[in-house]
Tab-separated table of C-alpha atoms in Angstrom:
chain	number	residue	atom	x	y	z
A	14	UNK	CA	106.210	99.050	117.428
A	15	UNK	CA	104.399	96.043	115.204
A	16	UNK	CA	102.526	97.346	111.990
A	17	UNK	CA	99.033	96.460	112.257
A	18	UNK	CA	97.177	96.054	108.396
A	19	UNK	CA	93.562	95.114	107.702
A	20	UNK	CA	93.278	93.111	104.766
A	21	UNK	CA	89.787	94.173	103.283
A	22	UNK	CA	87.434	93.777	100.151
A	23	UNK	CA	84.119	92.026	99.399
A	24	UNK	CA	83.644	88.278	99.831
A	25	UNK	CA	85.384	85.449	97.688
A	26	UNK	CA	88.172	88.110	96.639
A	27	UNK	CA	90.995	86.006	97.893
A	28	UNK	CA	91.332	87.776	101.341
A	29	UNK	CA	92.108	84.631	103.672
A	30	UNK	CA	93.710	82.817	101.118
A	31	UNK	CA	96.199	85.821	101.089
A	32	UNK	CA	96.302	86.158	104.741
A	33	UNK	CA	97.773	82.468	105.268
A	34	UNK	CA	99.987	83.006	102.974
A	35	UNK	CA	101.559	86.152	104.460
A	36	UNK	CA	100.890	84.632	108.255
A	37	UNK	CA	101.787	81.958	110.775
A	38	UNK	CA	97.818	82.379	110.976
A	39	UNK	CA	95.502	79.890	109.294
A	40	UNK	CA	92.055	81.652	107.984
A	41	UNK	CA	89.397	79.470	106.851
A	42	UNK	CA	88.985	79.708	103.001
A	43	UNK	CA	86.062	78.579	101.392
A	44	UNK	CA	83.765	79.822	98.469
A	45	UNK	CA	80.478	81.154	99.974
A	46	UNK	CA	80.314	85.012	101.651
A	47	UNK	CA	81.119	86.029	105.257
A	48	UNK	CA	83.660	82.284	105.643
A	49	UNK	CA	85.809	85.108	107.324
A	50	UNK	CA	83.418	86.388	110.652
A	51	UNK	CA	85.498	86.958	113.816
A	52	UNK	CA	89.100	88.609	112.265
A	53	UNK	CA	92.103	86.720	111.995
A	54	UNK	CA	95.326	87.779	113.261
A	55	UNK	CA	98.526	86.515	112.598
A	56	UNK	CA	101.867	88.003	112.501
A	57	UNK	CA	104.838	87.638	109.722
A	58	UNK	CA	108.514	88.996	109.398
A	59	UNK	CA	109.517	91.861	107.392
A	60	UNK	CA	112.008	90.164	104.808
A	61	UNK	CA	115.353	92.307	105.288
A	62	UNK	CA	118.272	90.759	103.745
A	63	UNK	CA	120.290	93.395	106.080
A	64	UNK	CA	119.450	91.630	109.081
A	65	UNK	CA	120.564	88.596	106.972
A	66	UNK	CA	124.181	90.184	106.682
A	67	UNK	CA	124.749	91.277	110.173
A	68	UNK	CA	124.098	87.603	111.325
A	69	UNK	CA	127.144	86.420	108.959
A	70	UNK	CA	128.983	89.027	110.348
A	71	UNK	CA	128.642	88.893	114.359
A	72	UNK	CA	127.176	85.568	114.545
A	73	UNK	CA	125.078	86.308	117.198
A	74	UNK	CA	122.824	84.433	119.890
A	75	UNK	CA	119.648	84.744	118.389
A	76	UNK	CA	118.198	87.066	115.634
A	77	UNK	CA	115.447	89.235	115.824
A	78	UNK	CA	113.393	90.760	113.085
A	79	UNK	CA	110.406	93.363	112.521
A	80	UNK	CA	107.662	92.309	112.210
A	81	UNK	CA	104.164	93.084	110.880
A	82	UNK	CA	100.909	92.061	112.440
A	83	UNK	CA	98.226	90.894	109.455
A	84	UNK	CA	94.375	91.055	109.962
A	85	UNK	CA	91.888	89.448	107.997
A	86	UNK	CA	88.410	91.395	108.203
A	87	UNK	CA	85.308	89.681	107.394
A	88	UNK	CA	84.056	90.698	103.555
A	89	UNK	CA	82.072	93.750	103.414
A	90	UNK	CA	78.741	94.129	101.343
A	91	UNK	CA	76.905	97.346	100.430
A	92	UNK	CA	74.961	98.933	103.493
A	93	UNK	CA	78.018	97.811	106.319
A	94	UNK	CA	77.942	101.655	107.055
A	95	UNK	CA	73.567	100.917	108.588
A	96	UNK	CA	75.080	97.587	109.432
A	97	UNK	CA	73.846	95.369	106.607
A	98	UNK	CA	76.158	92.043	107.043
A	99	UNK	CA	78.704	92.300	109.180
A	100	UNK	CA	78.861	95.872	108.496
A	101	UNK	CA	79.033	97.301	112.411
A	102	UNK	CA	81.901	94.608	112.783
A	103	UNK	CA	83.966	95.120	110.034
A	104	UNK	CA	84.013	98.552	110.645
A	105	UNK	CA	85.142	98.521	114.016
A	106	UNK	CA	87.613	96.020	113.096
A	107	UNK	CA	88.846	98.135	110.454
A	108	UNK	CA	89.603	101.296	112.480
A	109	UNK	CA	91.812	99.752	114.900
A	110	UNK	CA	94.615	98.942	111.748
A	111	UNK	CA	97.270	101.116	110.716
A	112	UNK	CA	96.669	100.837	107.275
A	113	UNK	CA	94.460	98.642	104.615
A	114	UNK	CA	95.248	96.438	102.361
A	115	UNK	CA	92.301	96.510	99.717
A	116	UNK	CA	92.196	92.873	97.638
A	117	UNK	CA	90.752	93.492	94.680
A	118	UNK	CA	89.513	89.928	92.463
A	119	UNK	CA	91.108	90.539	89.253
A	120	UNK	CA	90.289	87.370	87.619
A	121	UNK	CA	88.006	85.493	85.723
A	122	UNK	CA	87.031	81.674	87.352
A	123	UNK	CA	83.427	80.645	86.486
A	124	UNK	CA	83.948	78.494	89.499
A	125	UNK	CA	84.514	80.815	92.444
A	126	UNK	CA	81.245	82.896	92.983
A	127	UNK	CA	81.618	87.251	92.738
A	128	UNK	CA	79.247	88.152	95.607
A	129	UNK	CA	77.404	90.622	92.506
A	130	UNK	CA	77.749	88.158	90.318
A	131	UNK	CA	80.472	89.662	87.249
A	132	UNK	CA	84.664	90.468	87.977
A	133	UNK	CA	84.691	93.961	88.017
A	134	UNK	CA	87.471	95.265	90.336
A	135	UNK	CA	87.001	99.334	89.812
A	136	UNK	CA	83.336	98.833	91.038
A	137	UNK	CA	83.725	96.458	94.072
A	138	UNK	CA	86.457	98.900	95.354
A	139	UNK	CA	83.919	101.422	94.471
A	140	UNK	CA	81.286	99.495	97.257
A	141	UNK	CA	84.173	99.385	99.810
A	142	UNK	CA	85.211	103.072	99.287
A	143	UNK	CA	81.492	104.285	99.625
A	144	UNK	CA	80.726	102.437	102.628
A	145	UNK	CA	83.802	103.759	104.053
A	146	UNK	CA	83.529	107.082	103.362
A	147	UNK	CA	79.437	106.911	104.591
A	148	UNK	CA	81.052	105.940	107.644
A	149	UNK	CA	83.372	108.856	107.943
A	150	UNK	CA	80.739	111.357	106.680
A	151	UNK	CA	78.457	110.025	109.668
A	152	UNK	CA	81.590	111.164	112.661
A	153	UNK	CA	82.621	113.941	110.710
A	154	UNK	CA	79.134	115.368	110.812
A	155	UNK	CA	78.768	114.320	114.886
A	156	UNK	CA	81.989	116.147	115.320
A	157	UNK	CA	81.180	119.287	113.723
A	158	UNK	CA	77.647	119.283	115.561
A	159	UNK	CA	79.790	119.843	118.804
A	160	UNK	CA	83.042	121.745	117.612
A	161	UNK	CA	81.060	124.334	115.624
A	162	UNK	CA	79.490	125.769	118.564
A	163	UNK	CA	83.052	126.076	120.471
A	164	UNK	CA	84.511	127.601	117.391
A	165	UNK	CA	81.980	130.472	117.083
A	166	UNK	CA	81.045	131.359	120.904
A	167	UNK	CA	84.217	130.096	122.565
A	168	UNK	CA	86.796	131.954	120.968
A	169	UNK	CA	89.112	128.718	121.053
A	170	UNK	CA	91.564	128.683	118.511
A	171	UNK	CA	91.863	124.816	118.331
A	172	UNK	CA	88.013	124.749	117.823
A	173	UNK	CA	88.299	127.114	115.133
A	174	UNK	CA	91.109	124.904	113.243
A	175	UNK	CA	88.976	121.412	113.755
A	176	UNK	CA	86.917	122.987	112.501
A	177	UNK	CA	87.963	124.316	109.289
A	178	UNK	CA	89.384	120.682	108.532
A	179	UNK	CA	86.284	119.434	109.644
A	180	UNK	CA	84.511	121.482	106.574
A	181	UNK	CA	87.395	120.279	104.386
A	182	UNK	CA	86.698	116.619	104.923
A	183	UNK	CA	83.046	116.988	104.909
A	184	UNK	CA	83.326	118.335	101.303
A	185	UNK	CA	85.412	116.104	100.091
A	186	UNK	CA	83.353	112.972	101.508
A	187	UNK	CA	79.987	114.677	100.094
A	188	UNK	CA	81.763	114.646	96.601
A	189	UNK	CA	82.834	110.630	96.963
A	190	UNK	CA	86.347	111.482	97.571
A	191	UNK	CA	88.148	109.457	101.015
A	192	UNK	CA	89.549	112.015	103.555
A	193	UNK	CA	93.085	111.103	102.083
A	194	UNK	CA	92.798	112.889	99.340
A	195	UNK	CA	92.592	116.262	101.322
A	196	UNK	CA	95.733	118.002	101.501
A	197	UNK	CA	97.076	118.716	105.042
A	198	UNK	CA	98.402	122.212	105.612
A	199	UNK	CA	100.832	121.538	108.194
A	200	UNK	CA	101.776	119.506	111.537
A	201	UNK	CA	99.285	120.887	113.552
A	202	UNK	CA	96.273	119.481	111.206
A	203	UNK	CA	98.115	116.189	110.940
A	204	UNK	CA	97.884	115.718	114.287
A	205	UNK	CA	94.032	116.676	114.488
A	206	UNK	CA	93.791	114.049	111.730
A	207	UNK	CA	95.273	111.504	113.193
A	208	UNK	CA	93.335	111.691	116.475
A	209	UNK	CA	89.883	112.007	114.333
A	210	UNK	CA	90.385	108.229	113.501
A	211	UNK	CA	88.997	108.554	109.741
A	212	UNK	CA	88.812	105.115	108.134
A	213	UNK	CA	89.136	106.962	104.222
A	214	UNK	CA	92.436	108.463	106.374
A	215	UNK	CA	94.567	105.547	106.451
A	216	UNK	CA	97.014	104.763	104.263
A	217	UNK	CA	95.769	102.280	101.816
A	218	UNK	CA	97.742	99.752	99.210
A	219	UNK	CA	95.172	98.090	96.478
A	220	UNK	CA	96.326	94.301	95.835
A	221	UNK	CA	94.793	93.137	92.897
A	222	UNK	CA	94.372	89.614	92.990
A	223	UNK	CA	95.386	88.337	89.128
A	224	UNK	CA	95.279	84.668	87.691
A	225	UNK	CA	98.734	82.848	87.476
A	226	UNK	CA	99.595	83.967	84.098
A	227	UNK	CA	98.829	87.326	84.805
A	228	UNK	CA	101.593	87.611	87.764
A	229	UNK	CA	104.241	89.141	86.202
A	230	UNK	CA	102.631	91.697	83.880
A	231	UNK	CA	99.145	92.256	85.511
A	232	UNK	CA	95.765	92.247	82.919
A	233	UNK	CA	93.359	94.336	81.588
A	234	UNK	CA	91.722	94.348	85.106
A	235	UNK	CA	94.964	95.934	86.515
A	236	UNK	CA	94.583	98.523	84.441
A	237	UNK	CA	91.256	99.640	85.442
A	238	UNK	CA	91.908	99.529	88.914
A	239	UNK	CA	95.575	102.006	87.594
A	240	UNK	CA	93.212	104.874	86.142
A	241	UNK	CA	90.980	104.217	88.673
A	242	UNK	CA	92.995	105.529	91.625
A	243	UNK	CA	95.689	107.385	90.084
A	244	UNK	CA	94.686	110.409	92.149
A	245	UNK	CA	94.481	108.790	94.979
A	246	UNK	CA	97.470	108.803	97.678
A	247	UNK	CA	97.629	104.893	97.212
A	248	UNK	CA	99.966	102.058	96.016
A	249	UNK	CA	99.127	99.207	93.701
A	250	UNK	CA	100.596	95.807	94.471
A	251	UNK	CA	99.899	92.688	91.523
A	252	UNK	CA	100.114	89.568	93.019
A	253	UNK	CA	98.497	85.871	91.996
A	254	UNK	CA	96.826	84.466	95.516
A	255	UNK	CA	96.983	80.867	94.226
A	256	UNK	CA	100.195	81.068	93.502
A	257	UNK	CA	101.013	82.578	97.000
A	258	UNK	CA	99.754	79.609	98.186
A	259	UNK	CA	101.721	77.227	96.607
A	260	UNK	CA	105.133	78.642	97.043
A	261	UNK	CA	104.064	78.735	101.093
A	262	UNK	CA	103.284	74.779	100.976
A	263	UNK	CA	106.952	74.548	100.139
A	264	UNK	CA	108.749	73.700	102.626
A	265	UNK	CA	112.911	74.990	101.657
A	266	UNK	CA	114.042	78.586	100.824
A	267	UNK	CA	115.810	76.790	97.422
A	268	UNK	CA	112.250	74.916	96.473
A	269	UNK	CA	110.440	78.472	96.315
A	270	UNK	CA	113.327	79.744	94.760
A	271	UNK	CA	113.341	77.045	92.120
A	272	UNK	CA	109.582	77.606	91.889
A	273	UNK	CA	109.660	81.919	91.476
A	274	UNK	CA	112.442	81.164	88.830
A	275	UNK	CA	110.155	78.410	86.613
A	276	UNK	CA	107.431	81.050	87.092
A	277	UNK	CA	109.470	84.074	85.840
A	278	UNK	CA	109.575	85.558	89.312
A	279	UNK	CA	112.394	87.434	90.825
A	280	UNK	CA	110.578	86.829	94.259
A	281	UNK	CA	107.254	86.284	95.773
A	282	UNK	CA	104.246	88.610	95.945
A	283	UNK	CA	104.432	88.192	99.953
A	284	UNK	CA	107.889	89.657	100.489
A	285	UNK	CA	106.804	92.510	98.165
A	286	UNK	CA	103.519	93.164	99.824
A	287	UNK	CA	104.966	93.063	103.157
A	288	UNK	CA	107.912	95.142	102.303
A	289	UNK	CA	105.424	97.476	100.716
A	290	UNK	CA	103.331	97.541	104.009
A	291	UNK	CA	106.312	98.357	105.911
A	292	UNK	CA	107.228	101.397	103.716
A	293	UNK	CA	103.729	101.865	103.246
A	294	UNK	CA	103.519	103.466	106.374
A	295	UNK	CA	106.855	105.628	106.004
A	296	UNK	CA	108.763	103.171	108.791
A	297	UNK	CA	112.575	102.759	108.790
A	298	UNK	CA	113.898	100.459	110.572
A	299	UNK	CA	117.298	100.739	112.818
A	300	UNK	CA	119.818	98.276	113.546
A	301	UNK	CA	121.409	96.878	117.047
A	302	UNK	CA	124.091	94.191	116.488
A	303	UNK	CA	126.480	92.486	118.449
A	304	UNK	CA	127.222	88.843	119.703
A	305	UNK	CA	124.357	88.599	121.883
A	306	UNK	CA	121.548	90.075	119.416
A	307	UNK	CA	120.792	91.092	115.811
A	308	UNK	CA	117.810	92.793	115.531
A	309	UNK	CA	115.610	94.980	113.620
A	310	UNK	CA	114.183	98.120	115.341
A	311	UNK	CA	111.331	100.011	113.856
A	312	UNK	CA	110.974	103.492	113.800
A	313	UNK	CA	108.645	106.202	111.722
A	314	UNK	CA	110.510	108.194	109.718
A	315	UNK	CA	112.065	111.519	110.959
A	316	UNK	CA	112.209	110.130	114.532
A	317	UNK	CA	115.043	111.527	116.475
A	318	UNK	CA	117.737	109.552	118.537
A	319	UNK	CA	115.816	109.916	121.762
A	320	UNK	CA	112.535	108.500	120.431
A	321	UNK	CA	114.202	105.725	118.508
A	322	UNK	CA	116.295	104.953	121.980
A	323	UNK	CA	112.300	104.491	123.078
A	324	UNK	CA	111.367	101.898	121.195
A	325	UNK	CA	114.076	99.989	122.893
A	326	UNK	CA	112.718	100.946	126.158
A	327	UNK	CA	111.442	103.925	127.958
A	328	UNK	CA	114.281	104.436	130.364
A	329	UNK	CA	116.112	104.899	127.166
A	330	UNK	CA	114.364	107.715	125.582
A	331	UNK	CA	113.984	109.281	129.750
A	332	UNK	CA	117.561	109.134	130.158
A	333	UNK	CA	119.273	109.609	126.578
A	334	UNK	CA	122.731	110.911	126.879
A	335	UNK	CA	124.258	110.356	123.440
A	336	UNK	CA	123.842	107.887	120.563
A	337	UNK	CA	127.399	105.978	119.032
A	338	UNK	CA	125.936	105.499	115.234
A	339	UNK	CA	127.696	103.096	112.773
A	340	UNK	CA	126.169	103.692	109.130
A	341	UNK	CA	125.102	99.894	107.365
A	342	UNK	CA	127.642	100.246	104.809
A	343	UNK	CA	130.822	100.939	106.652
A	344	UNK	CA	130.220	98.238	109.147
A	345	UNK	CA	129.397	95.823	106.480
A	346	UNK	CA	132.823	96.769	104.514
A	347	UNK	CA	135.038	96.257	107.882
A	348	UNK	CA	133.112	93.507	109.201
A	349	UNK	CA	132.502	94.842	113.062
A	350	UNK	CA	132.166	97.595	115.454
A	351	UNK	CA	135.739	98.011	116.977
A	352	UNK	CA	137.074	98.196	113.304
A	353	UNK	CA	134.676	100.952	112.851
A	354	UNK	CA	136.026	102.870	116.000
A	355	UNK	CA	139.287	102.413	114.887
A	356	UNK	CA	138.747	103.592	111.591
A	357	UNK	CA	136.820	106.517	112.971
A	358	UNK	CA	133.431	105.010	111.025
A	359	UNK	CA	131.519	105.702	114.577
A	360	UNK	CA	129.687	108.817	115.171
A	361	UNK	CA	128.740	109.975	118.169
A	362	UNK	CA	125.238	112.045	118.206
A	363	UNK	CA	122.828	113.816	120.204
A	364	UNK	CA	119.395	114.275	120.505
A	365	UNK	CA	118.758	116.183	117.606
A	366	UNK	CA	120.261	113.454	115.235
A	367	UNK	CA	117.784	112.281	113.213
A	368	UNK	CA	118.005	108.060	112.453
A	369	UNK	CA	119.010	107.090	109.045
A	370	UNK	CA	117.340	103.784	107.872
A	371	UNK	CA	119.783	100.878	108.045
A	372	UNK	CA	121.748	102.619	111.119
A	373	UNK	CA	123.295	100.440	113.775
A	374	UNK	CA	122.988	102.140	117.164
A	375	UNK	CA	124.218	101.848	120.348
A	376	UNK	CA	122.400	104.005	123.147
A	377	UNK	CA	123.916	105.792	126.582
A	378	UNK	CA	120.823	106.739	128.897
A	379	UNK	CA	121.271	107.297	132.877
A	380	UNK	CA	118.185	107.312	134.714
């Protein structure tokens, strides 16, 4: 399963110069609204020094890691809910992501144009959140039209509880608020969340988008954009674009090293914000090593062995027997599998077993 994130904000924010820093894509990047039209897509590897280890250890084949697909949505202006600029596009474009990764310009550069004309961070996320949450307000409001009606003639239960979280959402949306910030009461309405396809829904990370000598301790914009969501079920990620972009142009792991250290770095904004996107989304990832394959396997978290032996292939989770589980740490510390057995490090598990992240598995299935 490949993460899927929609990089967002309004125009000039430092959206595509993000994305090819972060992607084998390359999104035009110029300094007039709506460069971005059609959506990039490229795809990147989730940094996992784990992976890293396992290689040293079994030496496979080949190596193969997680990775996380990045999309780079044209800029949004005020009135994309009726369709003003791209609006109808971006929207659509938007709901097929997993989650959204909202660049926010927090930095002053007479030379790059702000599509309203001053740097102010808490309002253009203001624009984006209200367009959004228009959007939502509009099939909220459909869906209640029709699900009302079953929930007070039909006598169907399901109806009933659409409804009520329905209600919820439509409140909260009236007041401003996205549809994250209602409280779930249990699986059940999770699920009926999930299939109502809210954009305000998704999980959402806010990447403010500082000036070089801002990267390490953010600026006064940061901290407007901090009070500004702190009740929000969001993460905040500081990173400097331009200097994204630079470290990417070099060519050796030991130049960008050499260049994060001159710049006070411990390592890049990139490997942060993907790692953050990965997590962002509550995904683990599992482990299968050997001396054909290392690989990275990703999973949500609280998947069960079955479900996890899925993601391999289907046969797997049809089929699943048992589940031999090494934990990351003991196989690390006696440097392969059969020393594990030996040592009695390998567990042997069932379907219930819920996957630890960092677990190297091996699967049984008969179909």
């Amino acid at each position: 399963m490949a993460l899927k994130c929609g990089i967002v904000g309004l125009p000039n924010v430092g959206k595509s110069t993000l994305f090819n820093c972060v992607s084998s894509g390359k999104a035009q990047s110029a300094n007039f609204p709506f460069c971005t039209i059609e959506p990039n897509i490229g795809s990147t590897i989730v940094p996992d020094k784990r992976l890293e280890v396992l290689e040293s250890l079994c030496n496979p084949k080949r190596v193969i890691p997680a990775t996380v697909e990045i999309v780079d949505i044209a800029g949004l202006v005020k009135g994309a809910s009726k369709g003003e600029g791209l609006g109808n596009q971006f929207l659509a474009n938007i709901r097929e992501t997993d989650a959204i990764l909202h660049v926010l310009r927090c930095f002053d550069d007479p030379n790059i144009v702000h599509v309203d004309g001053s740097v102010a961070p808490v309002r253009d996320k203001e624009v984006i959140d209200m367009e959004l949450q228009l959007k939502d307000l509009e099939t909220v409001e459909n869906r209640l039209s029709k699900v009302q009606k079953q929930a007070q003639t039909g006598g169907d239960k399901n109806a009933r509880k659409l409804c009520d979280l329905l209600l919820r959402y439509r409140d909260a949306l009236e007041q401003g608020k996205s549809c994250r910030t209602v409280a779930l009461e249990n699986a059940e309405e999770e699920q009926l969340a999930k299939e109502l396809f809210l954009l305000t829904n998704k999980p959402v990370m806010y990447v403010c988008n500082v000036d070089e000598a801002s990267a390490k301790t953010g600026n006064r914009y940061v901290e407007q954009v901090r009070e500004a969501v702190k009740d929000e079920n969001a993460e905040i990620l500081v990173i400097a674009a331009k200097i994204e972009s630079d470290i990417a142009e070099l060519e050796s792991y030991e130049e960008r090293q050499m260049f994060l250290e001159e710049m006070g770095l411990e390592e890049s904004g990139v490997v942060r914000l993907i790692q953050s996107a990965y997590s962002l989304l509550n995904l683990r990832t599992y482990f299968t090593a050997g001396a054909d394959e290392c690989r990275a396997w990703t999973i949500n978290k609280g998947d069960k062995a079955p479900k996890a032996a899925g993601v391999i292939h289907t046969d797997f989770e049809k089929g699943f027997i048992r589940a031999e589980v090494i934990k990351y740490e003991d196989f690390v510390e006696l440097k392969s599998e059969s020393a594990c057995r030996a040592a009695g490090k390998l567990g042997i598990e069932g379907k219930e077993y819920v996957v630890q992240d960092g677990d190297i598995m091996h699967f049984l299935f008969n179909v």
